[in-house]
Every structure is written in structure tokens, then in C-alpha cells.
């Protein structure tokens, strides 16, 4: 009877969610050392500024430093590969971009990492809208006028961007394709260079992220004709969205935190909870907005994963539409 009782007791323990207290204990113990947050962008960039803002606010919550490590290069592949190869111990996370997790899949024949298999979703951070801009004294005052001007002088009207295989370049190509515009797409090595050339009159318009160009627009040196998000931006209510002319045109970059596959669930859930709490804070969201992106709190790890799957399917269609082939 004693033997039978012991077996029944063990069976009962196995049926009860006995791991939940252990899981709770692990979550409470984490972190007991500094946490590394890896980025694919250089210090001083928009993503870097947001990551450092969040790291400053996480320190009081965790009692541990969040160490920012920048590994730019290779259209995000250098940083993404390093993140994918990091130990899945709950202390390594990757502040990832649209390119790293989605669009690179369609731009490279071979990637040194697998965006779907090498990472687990942790939290969604923010959306980063782009815009179409002209010089402040340009006679072009609307997107409709820009399209008409490009059609009147096909191949002569110039639209600067960061290159055909960058996010801004693909937005420019999609804009041409869907609007019927016949702009000559001029690649630049950076948004900064394209903006300087626009102000110097060397190009008629540019496609660039709002974060990088907002200050020039506020100073009256550039004019923001339209934003590429599906709706107008709260900080720029007078500026129309391209979708008002081209329905379903929603082209924004975004940032999400992921972790190496196999990272303990307790660490993932703790990071998700604390990141969402920060993003929901009005002061933090406001500071992110001054950098450019729009904070998007409330995504669970599962919802972040579902978003990534939808974006992958959407970009599979977009790259076909604009004839982008992997190289």
C-alpha cells in the first residue's frame, strides 16, 4: 500500500502545474547579472538612442545594467548574426529592425542567420514612418503635383533615396509603381547626404525616415509632403498620408526585441512585461517620439511573433511587385 501510495502521489504531482512556482522563482531571480542588448546600428542612430533610453529606465527595475553593444554593417547582417550566435541564457537580446527580421530574407540569396528559426520574439517597440520631402522653396506642394511633374518630365525628375535595396529605396520604387510616377530614383549613401543634396538643389525630392529629417522640416529647410504610414502622424497632423491618395499604402519601418532561440520563457516574459510598461509611460513614449518613431506598447511575445509572420507574407508580395530579387 505504501508503494502504491507513493506512485499515486508522484503521479498527482506530475499532473499539477508544479513548475509554476519554480518558474516564478526563476523570473524573480532574473536578472542576477548585466543584460546585453545588441544592435545592428551605430551609436547615435535612432535605434541606438531608443535602446539607450530604455536601458536607462530598465536599470532601476532590474538592479542590473543593460549593456548596449553596437555591431553595424552588412545591411544589419553583422549584428543579426552575432545576436543569433549569442548564448540563449536569458541575458542576450537583439534590438532588431524590419531589415534584419523580414526584408533581408528577400534581398539575400543566403543569410548567415535564419530570422525565423534563430530567434524568439520578445517585444514590439515602435513604428518608424518615412516621408516624401522637397526643398522648402520647391514649387511642388503636394504629392499629386510631384507625380504630375515626374510624368511631365519622365526620367528627369529625381527622387533621392538610400539605394534600391534599402527600406527607403524600396518605398520609392513602390511609390513609383503604384502612383504611376516616373521619377528617376537616385541612390545616396545615407539620408544625411540625400537631405544635403536636396537642400542644395541637386535632387527634386527624397524619400527618408521622418526621424532623420524632422528637425530640418521643423526648421523650415525642408517640406514634408506626405508620410508613408497608413494614417497621418500626431506630430504632423497637417501632412497627409500617401494612403489618402494610394489606398493600402502603409510603408513604415519598425523595431522589435528578439532573443536567441531557446532563451528561457521566464526571461522573455519578464523583458516583455517591463518593456511594455515603459512604452506605455507617457514620458518615455514622448521621448521616443522626439527621436522619430512611435511607441507601440501592448504586444505579447506571441503577438509580436504573429506580426513578424504577417510582415514576412506582406513583403513577399511587395518585393515581387517592385521586382526585387535576392543577390
GROMACS .gro file of C-alpha atoms in nm:
model
  327
    1UNK     CA    1   0.000   0.000   0.000
    2UNK     CA    2   0.285   0.233   0.082
    3UNK     CA    3   0.439   0.168  -0.259
    4UNK     CA    4   0.107   0.227  -0.434
    5UNK     CA    5   0.055   0.546  -0.234
    6UNK     CA    6   0.398   0.673  -0.333
    7UNK     CA    7   0.330   0.607  -0.703
    8UNK     CA    8  -0.009   0.781  -0.682
    9UNK     CA    9   0.150   1.079  -0.509
   10UNK     CA   10   0.416   1.112  -0.779
   11UNK     CA   11   0.152   1.087  -1.049
   12UNK     CA   12  -0.053   1.358  -0.881
   13UNK     CA   13   0.247   1.586  -0.857
   14UNK     CA   14   0.319   1.537  -1.227
   15UNK     CA   15  -0.038   1.633  -1.315
   16UNK     CA   16  -0.032   1.953  -1.110
   17UNK     CA   17   0.142   2.262  -1.261
   18UNK     CA   18   0.424   2.220  -1.015
   19UNK     CA   19   0.669   2.408  -1.233
   20UNK     CA   20   0.482   2.735  -1.196
   21UNK     CA   21   0.635   2.819  -0.853
   22UNK     CA   22   0.977   2.727  -0.992
   23UNK     CA   23   0.912   2.937  -1.298
   24UNK     CA   24   0.803   3.223  -1.074
   25UNK     CA   25   1.120   3.187  -0.867
   26UNK     CA   26   1.334   3.196  -1.181
   27UNK     CA   27   1.153   3.506  -1.301
   28UNK     CA   28   1.209   3.678  -0.966
   29UNK     CA   29   1.576   3.584  -0.959
   30UNK     CA   30   1.636   3.716  -1.309
   31UNK     CA   31   1.847   3.913  -1.377
   32UNK     CA   32   2.139   3.849  -1.147
   33UNK     CA   33   2.398   3.993  -1.385
   34UNK     CA   34   2.411   4.259  -1.662
   35UNK     CA   35   2.191   4.208  -1.967
   36UNK     CA   36   2.330   4.260  -2.318
   37UNK     CA   37   2.120   4.437  -2.582
   38UNK     CA   38   2.280   4.409  -2.925
   39UNK     CA   39   2.206   4.648  -3.214
   40UNK     CA   40   2.287   4.649  -3.585
   41UNK     CA   41   2.316   5.028  -3.593
   42UNK     CA   42   2.597   5.261  -3.484
   43UNK     CA   43   2.600   5.476  -3.170
   44UNK     CA   44   2.393   5.790  -3.210
   45UNK     CA   45   2.148   5.638  -3.457
   46UNK     CA   46   1.772   5.642  -3.395
   47UNK     CA   47   1.753   5.277  -3.282
   48UNK     CA   48   2.059   5.328  -3.060
   49UNK     CA   49   1.902   5.632  -2.894
   50UNK     CA   50   1.582   5.441  -2.822
   51UNK     CA   51   1.772   5.139  -2.691
   52UNK     CA   52   1.975   5.359  -2.456
   53UNK     CA   53   1.661   5.535  -2.333
   54UNK     CA   54   1.501   5.201  -2.250
   55UNK     CA   55   1.820   5.068  -2.091
   56UNK     CA   56   1.835   5.369  -1.857
   57UNK     CA   57   1.478   5.305  -1.744
   58UNK     CA   58   1.524   4.930  -1.704
   59UNK     CA   59   1.816   4.962  -1.464
   60UNK     CA   60   1.603   5.070  -1.164
   61UNK     CA   61   1.359   4.786  -1.236
   62UNK     CA   62   1.621   4.516  -1.270
   63UNK     CA   63   1.902   4.638  -1.049
   64UNK     CA   64   2.135   4.536  -1.331
   65UNK     CA   65   2.288   4.732  -1.615
   66UNK     CA   66   2.169   4.686  -1.973
   67UNK     CA   67   2.484   4.692  -2.183
   68UNK     CA   68   2.435   4.825  -2.535
   69UNK     CA   69   2.658   4.662  -2.794
   70UNK     CA   70   2.666   4.810  -3.147
   71UNK     CA   71   2.756   4.587  -3.441
   72UNK     CA   72   2.662   4.780  -3.758
   73UNK     CA   73   2.731   4.672  -4.114
   74UNK     CA   74   2.617   4.446  -4.394
   75UNK     CA   75   2.259   4.576  -4.401
   76UNK     CA   76   2.206   4.451  -4.045
   77UNK     CA   77   2.354   4.107  -4.115
   78UNK     CA   78   2.661   4.156  -3.894
   79UNK     CA   79   2.459   4.238  -3.584
   80UNK     CA   80   2.187   3.983  -3.656
   81UNK     CA   81   2.439   3.702  -3.698
   82UNK     CA   82   2.614   3.797  -3.374
   83UNK     CA   83   2.280   3.802  -3.192
   84UNK     CA   84   2.175   3.466  -3.335
   85UNK     CA   85   2.501   3.309  -3.216
   86UNK     CA   86   2.477   3.456  -2.866
   87UNK     CA   87   2.409   3.224  -2.571
   88UNK     CA   88   2.038   3.161  -2.518
   89UNK     CA   89   2.074   3.215  -2.145
   90UNK     CA   90   1.825   3.497  -2.093
   91UNK     CA   91   2.094   3.764  -2.088
   92UNK     CA   92   2.128   3.832  -2.461
   93UNK     CA   93   1.870   4.023  -2.661
   94UNK     CA   94   1.863   4.183  -3.006
   95UNK     CA   95   1.707   4.521  -3.086
   96UNK     CA   96   1.607   4.431  -3.441
   97UNK     CA   97   1.483   4.621  -3.745
   98UNK     CA   98   1.250   4.543  -4.034
   99UNK     CA   99   1.552   4.464  -4.248
  100UNK     CA  100   1.709   4.221  -4.002
  101UNK     CA  101   1.396   4.017  -3.939
  102UNK     CA  102   1.198   4.044  -4.264
  103UNK     CA  103   1.322   4.225  -4.574
  104UNK     CA  104   1.674   4.075  -4.575
  105UNK     CA  105   1.508   3.740  -4.642
  106UNK     CA  106   1.412   3.871  -4.986
  107UNK     CA  107   1.733   4.063  -5.056
  108UNK     CA  108   1.997   3.796  -4.996
  109UNK     CA  109   2.024   3.454  -5.154
  110UNK     CA  110   2.198   3.339  -4.840
  111UNK     CA  111   2.190   3.492  -4.494
  112UNK     CA  112   2.435   3.400  -4.218
  113UNK     CA  113   2.134   3.362  -3.987
  114UNK     CA  114   1.770   3.248  -4.014
  115UNK     CA  115   1.530   3.522  -3.896
  116UNK     CA  116   1.252   3.271  -3.829
  117UNK     CA  117   1.446   2.986  -3.666
  118UNK     CA  118   1.731   3.162  -3.485
  119UNK     CA  119   1.520   3.399  -3.275
  120UNK     CA  120   1.219   3.402  -3.045
  121UNK     CA  121   1.001   3.715  -3.033
  122UNK     CA  122   1.015   3.917  -2.711
  123UNK     CA  123   0.851   4.258  -2.755
  124UNK     CA  124   0.741   4.506  -3.020
  125UNK     CA  125   0.889   4.851  -2.969
  126UNK     CA  126   0.787   5.116  -3.219
  127UNK     CA  127   0.700   5.207  -3.576
  128UNK     CA  128   0.921   5.438  -3.779
  129UNK     CA  129   0.738   5.620  -4.060
  130UNK     CA  130   0.906   5.756  -4.369
  131UNK     CA  131   0.819   6.065  -4.566
  132UNK     CA  132   0.846   6.226  -4.908
  133UNK     CA  133   1.022   6.561  -4.879
  134UNK     CA  134   1.110   6.852  -5.104
  135UNK     CA  135   1.319   7.165  -5.058
  136UNK     CA  136   1.139   7.433  -4.857
  137UNK     CA  137   1.111   7.670  -5.155
  138UNK     CA  138   1.012   7.399  -5.405
  139UNK     CA  139   0.709   7.485  -5.621
  140UNK     CA  140   0.582   7.132  -5.555
  141UNK     CA  141   0.340   7.147  -5.265
  142UNK     CA  142   0.151   6.815  -5.285
  143UNK     CA  143   0.216   6.453  -5.375
  144UNK     CA  144  -0.023   6.492  -5.668
  145UNK     CA  145   0.191   6.776  -5.803
  146UNK     CA  146   0.504   6.565  -5.758
  147UNK     CA  147   0.353   6.279  -5.958
  148UNK     CA  148   0.236   6.517  -6.230
  149UNK     CA  149   0.578   6.682  -6.253
  150UNK     CA  150   0.752   6.345  -6.284
  151UNK     CA  151   0.515   6.238  -6.563
  152UNK     CA  152   0.568   6.565  -6.746
  153UNK     CA  153   0.944   6.512  -6.741
  154UNK     CA  154   0.986   6.132  -6.730
  155UNK     CA  155   1.328   6.024  -6.615
  156UNK     CA  156   1.431   6.381  -6.543
  157UNK     CA  157   1.253   6.437  -6.215
  158UNK     CA  158   1.478   6.293  -5.942
  159UNK     CA  159   1.376   6.119  -5.621
  160UNK     CA  160   1.664   6.056  -5.382
  161UNK     CA  161   1.680   5.754  -5.150
  162UNK     CA  162   1.935   5.530  -4.978
  163UNK     CA  163   1.955   5.280  -5.262
  164UNK     CA  164   1.733   5.021  -5.434
  165UNK     CA  165   1.782   4.753  -5.169
  166UNK     CA  166   1.727   4.971  -4.863
  167UNK     CA  167   1.395   5.035  -4.696
  168UNK     CA  168   1.374   5.391  -4.829
  169UNK     CA  169   1.473   5.276  -5.176
  170UNK     CA  170   1.205   5.010  -5.182
  171UNK     CA  171   0.945   5.263  -5.066
  172UNK     CA  172   1.048   5.489  -5.355
  173UNK     CA  173   1.014   5.201  -5.603
  174UNK     CA  174   0.674   5.104  -5.466
  175UNK     CA  175   0.559   5.466  -5.480
  176UNK     CA  176   0.663   5.486  -5.847
  177UNK     CA  177   0.488   5.158  -5.925
  178UNK     CA  178   0.158   5.235  -5.755
  179UNK     CA  179   0.127   5.604  -5.837
  180UNK     CA  180   0.247   5.582  -6.197
  181UNK     CA  181   0.513   5.840  -6.117
  182UNK     CA  182   0.816   5.833  -6.347
  183UNK     CA  183   1.077   5.962  -6.109
  184UNK     CA  184   1.442   5.881  -6.164
  185UNK     CA  185   1.549   5.713  -5.839
  186UNK     CA  186   1.886   5.846  -5.725
  187UNK     CA  187   2.075   5.643  -5.461
  188UNK     CA  188   2.272   5.805  -5.179
  189UNK     CA  189   2.496   5.656  -4.913
  190UNK     CA  190   2.283   5.799  -4.631
  191UNK     CA  191   1.977   6.006  -4.551
  192UNK     CA  192   2.203   6.288  -4.438
  193UNK     CA  193   2.373   6.310  -4.776
  194UNK     CA  194   2.044   6.295  -4.966
  195UNK     CA  195   1.896   6.572  -4.748
  196UNK     CA  196   2.200   6.794  -4.806
  197UNK     CA  197   2.175   6.736  -5.181
  198UNK     CA  198   1.803   6.815  -5.170
  199UNK     CA  199   1.867   7.145  -4.992
  200UNK     CA  200   2.144   7.216  -5.243
  201UNK     CA  201   1.905   7.170  -5.532
  202UNK     CA  202   2.079   6.861  -5.674
  203UNK     CA  203   1.770   6.642  -5.647
  204UNK     CA  204   1.397   6.727  -5.668
  205UNK     CA  205   1.268   6.522  -5.375
  206UNK     CA  206   1.375   6.246  -5.138
  207UNK     CA  207   1.224   5.952  -4.951
  208UNK     CA  208   1.364   5.939  -4.597
  209UNK     CA  209   1.266   5.838  -4.248
  210UNK     CA  210   1.088   6.109  -4.054
  211UNK     CA  211   1.321   6.064  -3.757
  212UNK     CA  212   1.624   6.173  -3.959
  213UNK     CA  213   1.458   6.467  -4.135
  214UNK     CA  214   1.203   6.603  -3.886
  215UNK     CA  215   1.439   6.868  -3.749
  216UNK     CA  216   1.517   7.004  -4.095
  217UNK     CA  217   1.145   7.018  -4.169
  218UNK     CA  218   1.072   7.196  -3.840
  219UNK     CA  219   1.350   7.445  -3.918
  220UNK     CA  220   1.180   7.524  -4.248
  221UNK     CA  221   1.466   7.395  -4.460
  222UNK     CA  222   1.269   7.100  -4.598
  223UNK     CA  223   0.897   7.048  -4.657
  224UNK     CA  224   0.731   6.721  -4.570
  225UNK     CA  225   0.481   6.647  -4.848
  226UNK     CA  226   0.344   6.319  -4.717
  227UNK     CA  227   0.414   6.036  -4.474
  228UNK     CA  228   0.422   5.670  -4.573
  229UNK     CA  229   0.223   5.537  -4.276
  230UNK     CA  230  -0.138   5.435  -4.327
  231UNK     CA  231  -0.254   5.736  -4.122
  232UNK     CA  232  -0.137   6.089  -4.053
  233UNK     CA  233   0.111   6.134  -3.770
  234UNK     CA  234   0.003   6.301  -3.446
  235UNK     CA  235   0.304   6.534  -3.459
  236UNK     CA  236   0.235   6.626  -3.821
  237UNK     CA  237  -0.146   6.640  -3.850
  238UNK     CA  238  -0.133   6.881  -4.144
  239UNK     CA  239   0.075   6.639  -4.353
  240UNK     CA  240  -0.130   6.385  -4.549
  241UNK     CA  241  -0.053   6.015  -4.564
  242UNK     CA  242   0.031   5.866  -4.904
  243UNK     CA  243  -0.253   5.620  -4.835
  244UNK     CA  244  -0.503   5.904  -4.878
  245UNK     CA  245  -0.407   5.901  -5.245
  246UNK     CA  246  -0.295   5.538  -5.277
  247UNK     CA  247  -0.518   5.314  -5.061
  248UNK     CA  248  -0.340   5.047  -4.851
  249UNK     CA  249  -0.004   5.219  -4.890
  250UNK     CA  250   0.146   5.152  -4.548
  251UNK     CA  251   0.525   5.150  -4.551
  252UNK     CA  252   0.685   5.206  -4.213
  253UNK     CA  253   0.993   5.065  -4.055
  254UNK     CA  254   0.967   4.915  -3.709
  255UNK     CA  255   1.175   4.786  -3.421
  256UNK     CA  256   1.128   4.472  -3.213
  257UNK     CA  257   1.328   4.291  -2.949
  258UNK     CA  258   1.403   3.925  -3.007
  259UNK     CA  259   1.628   3.673  -2.833
  260UNK     CA  260   1.831   3.371  -2.941
  261UNK     CA  261   1.614   3.063  -2.989
  262UNK     CA  262   1.598   2.863  -2.667
  263UNK     CA  263   1.602   3.164  -2.435
  264UNK     CA  264   1.416   3.079  -2.111
  265UNK     CA  265   1.049   3.174  -2.123
  266UNK     CA  266   1.068   3.339  -1.781
  267UNK     CA  267   1.328   3.588  -1.907
  268UNK     CA  268   1.132   3.656  -2.226
  269UNK     CA  269   0.813   3.725  -2.030
  270UNK     CA  270   0.988   3.950  -1.779
  271UNK     CA  271   1.151   4.159  -2.052
  272UNK     CA  272   0.820   4.181  -2.239
  273UNK     CA  273   0.633   4.295  -1.928
  274UNK     CA  274   0.884   4.561  -1.831
  275UNK     CA  275   0.937   4.692  -2.185
  276UNK     CA  276   0.560   4.730  -2.234
  277UNK     CA  277   0.534   4.916  -1.904
  278UNK     CA  278   0.797   5.162  -2.022
  279UNK     CA  279   0.641   5.209  -2.365
  280UNK     CA  280   0.305   5.283  -2.203
  281UNK     CA  281   0.464   5.558  -1.992
  282UNK     CA  282   0.374   5.895  -2.147
  283UNK     CA  283   0.715   6.047  -2.077
  284UNK     CA  284   0.903   5.756  -2.234
  285UNK     CA  285   0.669   5.746  -2.534
  286UNK     CA  286   0.713   6.121  -2.572
  287UNK     CA  287   1.091   6.094  -2.570
  288UNK     CA  288   1.077   5.818  -2.831
  289UNK     CA  289   0.853   6.044  -3.041
  290UNK     CA  290   1.112   6.322  -3.028
  291UNK     CA  291   1.361   6.074  -3.174
  292UNK     CA  292   1.110   5.999  -3.452
  293UNK     CA  293   0.942   5.658  -3.409
  294UNK     CA  294   0.603   5.599  -3.250
  295UNK     CA  295   0.597   5.373  -2.943
  296UNK     CA  296   0.363   5.075  -2.972
  297UNK     CA  297   0.307   4.913  -2.631
  298UNK     CA  298   0.096   4.609  -2.552
  299UNK     CA  299   0.232   4.336  -2.778
  300UNK     CA  300   0.285   4.000  -2.609
  301UNK     CA  301   0.566   3.774  -2.735
  302UNK     CA  302   0.305   3.571  -2.927
  303UNK     CA  303   0.151   3.883  -3.081
  304UNK     CA  304   0.496   4.006  -3.179
  305UNK     CA  305   0.560   3.671  -3.347
  306UNK     CA  306   0.228   3.691  -3.535
  307UNK     CA  307   0.316   4.041  -3.653
  308UNK     CA  308   0.651   3.920  -3.787
  309UNK     CA  309   0.476   3.642  -3.981
  310UNK     CA  310   0.231   3.888  -4.135
  311UNK     CA  311   0.512   4.123  -4.232
  312UNK     CA  312   0.702   3.838  -4.394
  313UNK     CA  313   0.399   3.747  -4.606
  314UNK     CA  314   0.336   4.113  -4.696
  315UNK     CA  315   0.694   4.175  -4.802
  316UNK     CA  316   0.697   3.859  -5.011
  317UNK     CA  317   0.429   4.028  -5.224
  318UNK     CA  318   0.587   4.374  -5.220
  319UNK     CA  319   0.928   4.254  -5.340
  320UNK     CA  320   0.758   4.074  -5.628
  321UNK     CA  321   0.564   4.388  -5.713
  322UNK     CA  322   0.879   4.600  -5.739
  323UNK     CA  323   1.093   4.326  -5.896
  324UNK     CA  324   1.345   4.291  -5.617
  325UNK     CA  325   1.543   3.969  -5.646
  326UNK     CA  326   1.782   3.825  -5.390
  327UNK     CA  327   2.152   3.866  -5.458
   0.00000   0.00000   0.00000
